[in-house]
Structures are given as structure tokens and as C-alpha cells.
């Protein structure tokens, strides 16, 4: 992936990717959106129905909830970067398979190299298990800080999980407080 020296070059290549079976069912590759020099990188699981139709991550119901959190913490969506572990929609929104995650990771790894974010925020357990550690326990370990290749990384609950169980919303609120006040973001955003 090193040959792709800009996000736009990487995007163009990714839009033609057929490295795993998820390419068969997609309408659009959902590469990622935002500022290619962002301080914060959010990483979800994979596109849902709306995302697949529009080619943009987090634009469906879960995305609208994410937008509310961003607004509440005065984080502009245009100034962060938002991506997913897999960039094509799994059928019926099933979990991505290990081989699909593995096939797709080089795109995300290169996105991280190009962005050089100050912090990474995993949205949900799938991203946390892939980016933090395989045995990550989302209910036990959300809001804690880890490090990935020198970059501070944390996870919060997936907004879709908050839609299923709104009583968990205060947990994500606390996680966002911790994100917003991370020393690496002091005086930024
Ligand atoms: N859920 C995700 O994990 N990613 C999206 O882009 C949308 C919903
Ligand atoms: Fe390629 Fe990722 Fe789409 Fe699979 S999910 S086809 S690896 S872009």
C-alpha cells in the first residue's frame, strides 16, 4: 500500500478492490470520509444499508446518533476522519468474518499511516477486537486507553448498540468526555 502516497490515490485504488467476498454484494465501497490530516480517527465495523447506498460511513440511524455525540462535544464531523474495519457491507449486516477483516485491513492501515491521527476511537467491539486486542471486552474496557503503534486508542459502545439499549447512552457520554479531554487533543479541534 506504500505506493499510495495520498488519501485520494488510496481511495481510487480501494474503490476497485475485490480482495474478499464482500465485493460481490456491495453497491458502493465505503472508503471513509473526513479530514485526511484529522486529529481523531473513528473506526466502526462495516457499512450498513444506508452507507452501502450512499458510499459514506455512518449516515444511517447509528450515524445520526454518532453525529449527536460529536455535536455535544463540539467535534466537527468535517475535521475528524471516519472509517470502518471492512469497507463493503456484509450481507444482512452480519459480523465481518475474520478473513474479510484480514483482507480489508491493509486499506485501514494505510489510512492510519497517512492520517497520523493523535487518537483513534473504536466504535464497538468489532473494531476494538481488531485494533486494540483480540480479547477486548467492550462492556468492561470501553473508555480505557491503550496504545497502538504509539497512538493512543480507546473504544466506546457502537451507536447501534445504544439504539438497541438507550440505557447505555451515559456510558458513551463518559467515554466522549475522556476522548475530548485527552492530553493529545489539548488545544486542538
Ligand atoms: N455501522 C458501522 O459500523 N459503520 C458504519 O459506517 C455504519 C454503521
Ligand atoms: Fe476489498 Fe475490503 Fe471490500 Fe473486501 S471489504 S472487497 S477487502 S474493500
PDB file of C-alpha atoms and ligand atoms in Angstrom:
ATOM      1  CA  UNK A   1       0.000   0.000   0.000  1.00  0.00           C
ATOM      2  CA  UNK A   2       3.032   2.275   0.360  1.00  0.00           C
ATOM      3  CA  UNK A   3       2.711   3.163  -3.312  1.00  0.00           C
ATOM      4  CA  UNK A   4      -0.401   5.187  -2.465  1.00  0.00           C
ATOM      5  CA  UNK A   5       1.021   8.459  -1.269  1.00  0.00           C
ATOM      6  CA  UNK A   6      -2.211  10.408  -0.857  1.00  0.00           C
ATOM      7  CA  UNK A   7      -5.621   9.569   0.539  1.00  0.00           C
ATOM      8  CA  UNK A   8      -7.187  10.211  -2.846  1.00  0.00           C
ATOM      9  CA  UNK A   9      -4.820   7.773  -4.567  1.00  0.00           C
ATOM     10  CA  UNK A  10      -5.612   5.213  -1.885  1.00  0.00           C
ATOM     11  CA  UNK A  11      -9.345   5.816  -2.276  1.00  0.00           C
ATOM     12  CA  UNK A  12      -9.226   5.364  -6.052  1.00  0.00           C
ATOM     13  CA  UNK A  13      -7.487   2.025  -5.664  1.00  0.00           C
ATOM     14  CA  UNK A  14      -9.793   0.876  -2.880  1.00  0.00           C
ATOM     15  CA  UNK A  15     -12.909   1.598  -4.935  1.00  0.00           C
ATOM     16  CA  UNK A  16     -11.844  -1.241  -7.275  1.00  0.00           C
ATOM     17  CA  UNK A  17     -10.949  -3.704  -4.522  1.00  0.00           C
ATOM     18  CA  UNK A  18     -12.083  -7.303  -4.907  1.00  0.00           C
ATOM     19  CA  UNK A  19      -9.865  -8.809  -2.215  1.00  0.00           C
ATOM     20  CA  UNK A  20     -12.705 -10.528  -0.358  1.00  0.00           C
ATOM     21  CA  UNK A  21     -16.164 -11.902  -0.999  1.00  0.00           C
ATOM     22  CA  UNK A  22     -17.912  -8.790   0.319  1.00  0.00           C
ATOM     23  CA  UNK A  23     -17.231  -7.143  -3.047  1.00  0.00           C
ATOM     24  CA  UNK A  24     -19.995  -9.276  -4.561  1.00  0.00           C
ATOM     25  CA  UNK A  25     -22.887  -7.735  -2.661  1.00  0.00           C
ATOM     26  CA  UNK A  26     -21.846  -4.115  -2.449  1.00  0.00           C
ATOM     27  CA  UNK A  27     -23.404  -1.080  -4.095  1.00  0.00           C
ATOM     28  CA  UNK A  28     -20.512   1.170  -3.063  1.00  0.00           C
ATOM     29  CA  UNK A  29     -17.176   0.707  -1.362  1.00  0.00           C
ATOM     30  CA  UNK A  30     -17.407   2.840   1.779  1.00  0.00           C
ATOM     31  CA  UNK A  31     -13.812   4.016   1.929  1.00  0.00           C
ATOM     32  CA  UNK A  32     -14.057   6.700   4.630  1.00  0.00           C
ATOM     33  CA  UNK A  33     -14.725  10.423   4.982  1.00  0.00           C
ATOM     34  CA  UNK A  34     -13.244  13.436   6.649  1.00  0.00           C
ATOM     35  CA  UNK A  35     -10.044  15.366   7.038  1.00  0.00           C
ATOM     36  CA  UNK A  36      -7.022  13.339   5.833  1.00  0.00           C
ATOM     37  CA  UNK A  37      -4.966  15.169   8.474  1.00  0.00           C
ATOM     38  CA  UNK A  38      -7.512  14.655  11.271  1.00  0.00           C
ATOM     39  CA  UNK A  39      -6.535  14.579  14.943  1.00  0.00           C
ATOM     40  CA  UNK A  40      -9.172  11.916  15.680  1.00  0.00           C
ATOM     41  CA  UNK A  41      -9.868   8.782  13.663  1.00  0.00           C
ATOM     42  CA  UNK A  42     -13.137   6.947  14.399  1.00  0.00           C
ATOM     43  CA  UNK A  43     -13.333   3.339  13.239  1.00  0.00           C
ATOM     44  CA  UNK A  44     -16.602   1.415  13.021  1.00  0.00           C
ATOM     45  CA  UNK A  45     -17.336  -2.117  11.949  1.00  0.00           C
ATOM     46  CA  UNK A  46     -18.616  -2.012   8.410  1.00  0.00           C
ATOM     47  CA  UNK A  47     -21.179  -0.277   6.229  1.00  0.00           C
ATOM     48  CA  UNK A  48     -24.896  -0.799   6.808  1.00  0.00           C
ATOM     49  CA  UNK A  49     -27.651  -0.438   4.232  1.00  0.00           C
ATOM     50  CA  UNK A  50     -27.626   3.369   4.018  1.00  0.00           C
ATOM     51  CA  UNK A  51     -23.848   3.518   3.954  1.00  0.00           C
ATOM     52  CA  UNK A  52     -23.737   0.965   1.137  1.00  0.00           C
ATOM     53  CA  UNK A  53     -26.250   3.007  -0.872  1.00  0.00           C
ATOM     54  CA  UNK A  54     -24.513   6.344  -0.324  1.00  0.00           C
ATOM     55  CA  UNK A  55     -20.873   5.252  -0.139  1.00  0.00           C
ATOM     56  CA  UNK A  56     -20.362   7.252   3.094  1.00  0.00           C
ATOM     57  CA  UNK A  57     -19.787   5.808   6.597  1.00  0.00           C
ATOM     58  CA  UNK A  58     -22.196   6.440   9.471  1.00  0.00           C
ATOM     59  CA  UNK A  59     -25.048   8.120   7.600  1.00  0.00           C
ATOM     60  CA  UNK A  60     -27.885   5.817   8.764  1.00  0.00           C
ATOM     61  CA  UNK A  61     -29.580   5.782  12.170  1.00  0.00           C
ATOM     62  CA  UNK A  62     -26.393   4.871  14.050  1.00  0.00           C
ATOM     63  CA  UNK A  63     -24.569   7.630  12.199  1.00  0.00           C
ATOM     64  CA  UNK A  64     -27.161  10.192  13.219  1.00  0.00           C
ATOM     65  CA  UNK A  65     -26.616   9.225  16.833  1.00  0.00           C
ATOM     66  CA  UNK A  66     -22.837   9.484  16.381  1.00  0.00           C
ATOM     67  CA  UNK A  67     -23.405  12.986  14.956  1.00  0.00           C
ATOM     68  CA  UNK A  68     -25.264  13.962  18.146  1.00  0.00           C
ATOM     69  CA  UNK A  69     -22.288  12.937  20.286  1.00  0.00           C
ATOM     70  CA  UNK A  70     -19.890  14.807  18.037  1.00  0.00           C
ATOM     71  CA  UNK A  71     -22.064  17.908  18.282  1.00  0.00           C
ATOM     72  CA  UNK A  72     -22.441  17.628  22.054  1.00  0.00           C
ATOM     73  CA  UNK A  73     -18.656  17.622  22.402  1.00  0.00           C
ATOM     74  CA  UNK A  74     -18.077  20.306  19.774  1.00  0.00           C
ATOM     75  CA  UNK A  75     -16.247  17.956  17.473  1.00  0.00           C
ATOM     76  CA  UNK A  76     -16.866  18.862  13.837  1.00  0.00           C
ATOM     77  CA  UNK A  77     -17.526  15.868  11.617  1.00  0.00           C
ATOM     78  CA  UNK A  78     -15.555  17.524   8.799  1.00  0.00           C
ATOM     79  CA  UNK A  79     -12.488  17.811  10.990  1.00  0.00           C
ATOM     80  CA  UNK A  80     -12.271  14.167  12.055  1.00  0.00           C
ATOM     81  CA  UNK A  81     -11.882  11.075   9.900  1.00  0.00           C
ATOM     82  CA  UNK A  82     -14.426   8.246   9.933  1.00  0.00           C
ATOM     83  CA  UNK A  83     -13.740   4.771   8.555  1.00  0.00           C
ATOM     84  CA  UNK A  84     -14.624   1.124   9.111  1.00  0.00           C
ATOM     85  CA  UNK A  85     -12.830  -2.182   9.576  1.00  0.00           C
ATOM     86  CA  UNK A  86     -14.440  -3.586   6.411  1.00  0.00           C
ATOM     87  CA  UNK A  87     -15.321  -1.239   3.584  1.00  0.00           C
ATOM     88  CA  UNK A  88     -18.037  -3.268   1.881  1.00  0.00           C
ATOM     89  CA  UNK A  89     -21.350  -4.169   3.508  1.00  0.00           C
ATOM     90  CA  UNK A  90     -21.665  -7.656   4.992  1.00  0.00           C
ATOM     91  CA  UNK A  91     -24.937  -9.279   3.862  1.00  0.00           C
ATOM     92  CA  UNK A  92     -27.808  -8.590   6.282  1.00  0.00           C
ATOM     93  CA  UNK A  93     -25.325  -6.677   8.446  1.00  0.00           C
ATOM     94  CA  UNK A  94     -23.778  -9.866   9.803  1.00  0.00           C
ATOM     95  CA  UNK A  95     -20.428  -9.541  11.590  1.00  0.00           C
ATOM     96  CA  UNK A  96     -17.494  -9.400   9.200  1.00  0.00           C
ATOM     97  CA  UNK A  97     -15.638 -12.729   9.004  1.00  0.00           C
ATOM     98  CA  UNK A  98     -12.015 -12.922  10.132  1.00  0.00           C
ATOM     99  CA  UNK A  99     -10.816 -13.469   6.559  1.00  0.00           C
ATOM    100  CA  UNK A 100     -12.784 -10.416   5.384  1.00  0.00           C
ATOM    101  CA  UNK A 101     -11.284  -8.262   8.141  1.00  0.00           C
ATOM    102  CA  UNK A 102      -7.817  -9.519   7.294  1.00  0.00           C
ATOM    103  CA  UNK A 103      -8.326  -8.829   3.584  1.00  0.00           C
ATOM    104  CA  UNK A 104      -9.520  -5.294   4.277  1.00  0.00           C
ATOM    105  CA  UNK A 105      -7.045  -4.241   6.980  1.00  0.00           C
ATOM    106  CA  UNK A 106      -4.260  -3.044   4.630  1.00  0.00           C
ATOM    107  CA  UNK A 107      -6.560  -0.231   3.467  1.00  0.00           C
ATOM    108  CA  UNK A 108      -7.211   0.918   7.021  1.00  0.00           C
ATOM    109  CA  UNK A 109      -3.558   0.517   7.996  1.00  0.00           C
ATOM    110  CA  UNK A 110      -2.557   2.799   5.143  1.00  0.00           C
ATOM    111  CA  UNK A 111      -5.298   5.269   6.078  1.00  0.00           C
ATOM    112  CA  UNK A 112      -3.848   5.392   9.592  1.00  0.00           C
ATOM    113  CA  UNK A 113      -0.316   5.917   8.228  1.00  0.00           C
ATOM    114  CA  UNK A 114      -1.471   8.772   6.000  1.00  0.00           C
ATOM    115  CA  UNK A 115      -3.670  10.467   8.615  1.00  0.00           C
ATOM    116  CA  UNK A 116      -1.283  10.058  11.547  1.00  0.00           C
ATOM    117  CA  UNK A 117      -4.144  10.717  13.983  1.00  0.00           C
ATOM    118  CA  UNK A 118      -3.426  11.837  17.545  1.00  0.00           C
ATOM    119  CA  UNK A 119      -6.034   9.427  18.885  1.00  0.00           C
ATOM    120  CA  UNK A 120      -8.046   6.524  17.495  1.00  0.00           C
ATOM    121  CA  UNK A 121     -11.575   5.771  18.729  1.00  0.00           C
ATOM    122  CA  UNK A 122     -13.046   2.342  18.061  1.00  0.00           C
ATOM    123  CA  UNK A 123     -16.816   2.353  17.698  1.00  0.00           C
ATOM    124  CA  UNK A 124     -17.912  -1.001  19.068  1.00  0.00           C
ATOM    125  CA  UNK A 125     -16.336  -4.304  19.897  1.00  0.00           C
ATOM    126  CA  UNK A 126     -15.517  -5.452  16.368  1.00  0.00           C
ATOM    127  CA  UNK A 127     -13.154  -2.521  15.797  1.00  0.00           C
ATOM    128  CA  UNK A 128     -11.773  -2.800  19.333  1.00  0.00           C
ATOM    129  CA  UNK A 129     -11.031  -6.511  18.929  1.00  0.00           C
ATOM    130  CA  UNK A 130      -9.250  -5.838  15.653  1.00  0.00           C
ATOM    131  CA  UNK A 131      -7.344  -2.665  16.605  1.00  0.00           C
ATOM    132  CA  UNK A 132      -6.757  -2.990  20.370  1.00  0.00           C
ATOM    133  CA  UNK A 133      -6.661  -6.692  21.254  1.00  0.00           C
ATOM    134  CA  UNK A 134      -8.490  -9.855  20.177  1.00  0.00           C
ATOM    135  CA  UNK A 135      -9.975 -10.474  23.624  1.00  0.00           C
ATOM    136  CA  UNK A 136     -11.235  -6.907  24.103  1.00  0.00           C
ATOM    137  CA  UNK A 137     -14.349  -6.821  26.341  1.00  0.00           C
ATOM    138  CA  UNK A 138     -16.422  -3.855  25.294  1.00  0.00           C
ATOM    139  CA  UNK A 139     -18.597  -3.566  28.416  1.00  0.00           C
ATOM    140  CA  UNK A 140     -15.595  -3.910  30.697  1.00  0.00           C
ATOM    141  CA  UNK A 141     -12.949  -1.996  28.784  1.00  0.00           C
ATOM    142  CA  UNK A 142     -14.729   0.812  26.908  1.00  0.00           C
ATOM    143  CA  UNK A 143     -13.330   4.213  27.843  1.00  0.00           C
ATOM    144  CA  UNK A 144      -9.929   2.832  28.831  1.00  0.00           C
ATOM    145  CA  UNK A 145      -6.872   3.985  26.924  1.00  0.00           C
ATOM    146  CA  UNK A 146      -4.456   1.661  25.167  1.00  0.00           C
ATOM    147  CA  UNK A 147      -1.703   2.287  22.644  1.00  0.00           C
ATOM    148  CA  UNK A 148      -1.397   1.058  19.065  1.00  0.00           C
ATOM    149  CA  UNK A 149       1.925   1.670  17.325  1.00  0.00           C
ATOM    150  CA  UNK A 150       2.458   4.663  19.589  1.00  0.00           C
ATOM    151  CA  UNK A 151      -1.015   6.136  19.035  1.00  0.00           C
ATOM    152  CA  UNK A 152      -3.445   6.413  21.986  1.00  0.00           C
ATOM    153  CA  UNK A 153      -6.511   4.290  21.256  1.00  0.00           C
ATOM    154  CA  UNK A 154      -9.801   3.729  23.078  1.00  0.00           C
ATOM    155  CA  UNK A 155     -13.201   2.205  22.369  1.00  0.00           C
ATOM    156  CA  UNK A 156     -16.749   3.198  23.099  1.00  0.00           C
ATOM    157  CA  UNK A 157     -20.005   1.355  22.555  1.00  0.00           C
ATOM    158  CA  UNK A 158     -21.232   1.152  18.991  1.00  0.00           C
ATOM    159  CA  UNK A 159     -24.001   3.722  18.396  1.00  0.00           C
ATOM    160  CA  UNK A 160     -26.169   0.887  17.044  1.00  0.00           C
ATOM    161  CA  UNK A 161     -25.865  -0.791  20.457  1.00  0.00           C
ATOM    162  CA  UNK A 162     -27.072   2.443  22.063  1.00  0.00           C
ATOM    163  CA  UNK A 163     -30.093   2.440  19.758  1.00  0.00           C
ATOM    164  CA  UNK A 164     -30.894  -1.092  20.892  1.00  0.00           C
ATOM    165  CA  UNK A 165     -30.373  -0.218  24.573  1.00  0.00           C
ATOM    166  CA  UNK A 166     -30.633   3.531  25.287  1.00  0.00           C
ATOM    167  CA  UNK A 167     -29.881   2.936  28.983  1.00  0.00           C
ATOM    168  CA  UNK A 168     -26.236   2.553  27.893  1.00  0.00           C
ATOM    169  CA  UNK A 169     -26.029   6.084  26.478  1.00  0.00           C
ATOM    170  CA  UNK A 170     -24.454   7.608  29.622  1.00  0.00           C
ATOM    171  CA  UNK A 171     -21.522   5.196  29.247  1.00  0.00           C
ATOM    172  CA  UNK A 172     -20.724   6.573  25.803  1.00  0.00           C
ATOM    173  CA  UNK A 173     -21.204  10.105  27.124  1.00  0.00           C
ATOM    174  CA  UNK A 174     -18.488   9.445  29.715  1.00  0.00           C
ATOM    175  CA  UNK A 175     -16.247   7.901  27.050  1.00  0.00           C
ATOM    176  CA  UNK A 176     -16.607  11.010  24.903  1.00  0.00           C
ATOM    177  CA  UNK A 177     -15.651  13.172  27.886  1.00  0.00           C
ATOM    178  CA  UNK A 178     -12.477  11.167  28.230  1.00  0.00           C
ATOM    179  CA  UNK A 179     -11.776  11.426  24.491  1.00  0.00           C
ATOM    180  CA  UNK A 180     -12.401  15.172  24.388  1.00  0.00           C
ATOM    181  CA  UNK A 181     -10.097  15.762  27.333  1.00  0.00           C
ATOM    182  CA  UNK A 182      -7.264  13.503  26.162  1.00  0.00           C
ATOM    183  CA  UNK A 183      -3.941  15.365  26.514  1.00  0.00           C
ATOM    184  CA  UNK A 184      -3.048  14.613  22.883  1.00  0.00           C
ATOM    185  CA  UNK A 185      -6.015  16.773  21.829  1.00  0.00           C
ATOM    186  CA  UNK A 186      -5.356  19.655  24.219  1.00  0.00           C
ATOM    187  CA  UNK A 187      -5.953  22.959  22.460  1.00  0.00           C
ATOM    188  CA  UNK A 188      -6.922  21.195  19.213  1.00  0.00           C
ATOM    189  CA  UNK A 189     -10.076  20.515  17.193  1.00  0.00           C
TER     190      UNK A 189
HETATM  191  N1  LIG B   1     -22.099   0.947  11.497  1.00  0.00           N
HETATM  192  C1  LIG B   1     -20.776   0.868  11.284  1.00  0.00           C
HETATM  193  O1  LIG B   1     -20.058   0.164  11.970  1.00  0.00           O
HETATM  194  N2  LIG B   1     -20.260   1.590  10.315  1.00  0.00           N
HETATM  195  C2  LIG B   1     -20.981   2.395   9.529  1.00  0.00           C
HETATM  196  O2  LIG B   1     -20.416   3.046   8.658  1.00  0.00           O
HETATM  197  C3  LIG B   1     -22.367   2.479   9.765  1.00  0.00           C
HETATM  198  C4  LIG B   1     -22.907   1.729  10.754  1.00  0.00           C
HETATM  199 FE1  LIG B   2     -11.871  -5.129  -0.581  1.00  0.00          FE
HETATM  200 FE2  LIG B   2     -12.451  -4.564   1.933  1.00  0.00          FE
HETATM  201 FE3  LIG B   2     -14.380  -4.556   0.130  1.00  0.00          FE
HETATM  202 FE4  LIG B   2     -13.304  -6.860   0.899  1.00  0.00          FE
HETATM  203  S1  LIG B   2     -14.482  -5.450   2.199  1.00  0.00           S
HETATM  204  S2  LIG B   2     -13.715  -6.236  -1.218  1.00  0.00           S
HETATM  205  S3  LIG B   2     -11.171  -6.274   1.212  1.00  0.00           S
HETATM  206  S4  LIG B   2     -12.635  -3.165   0.195  1.00  0.00           S
END
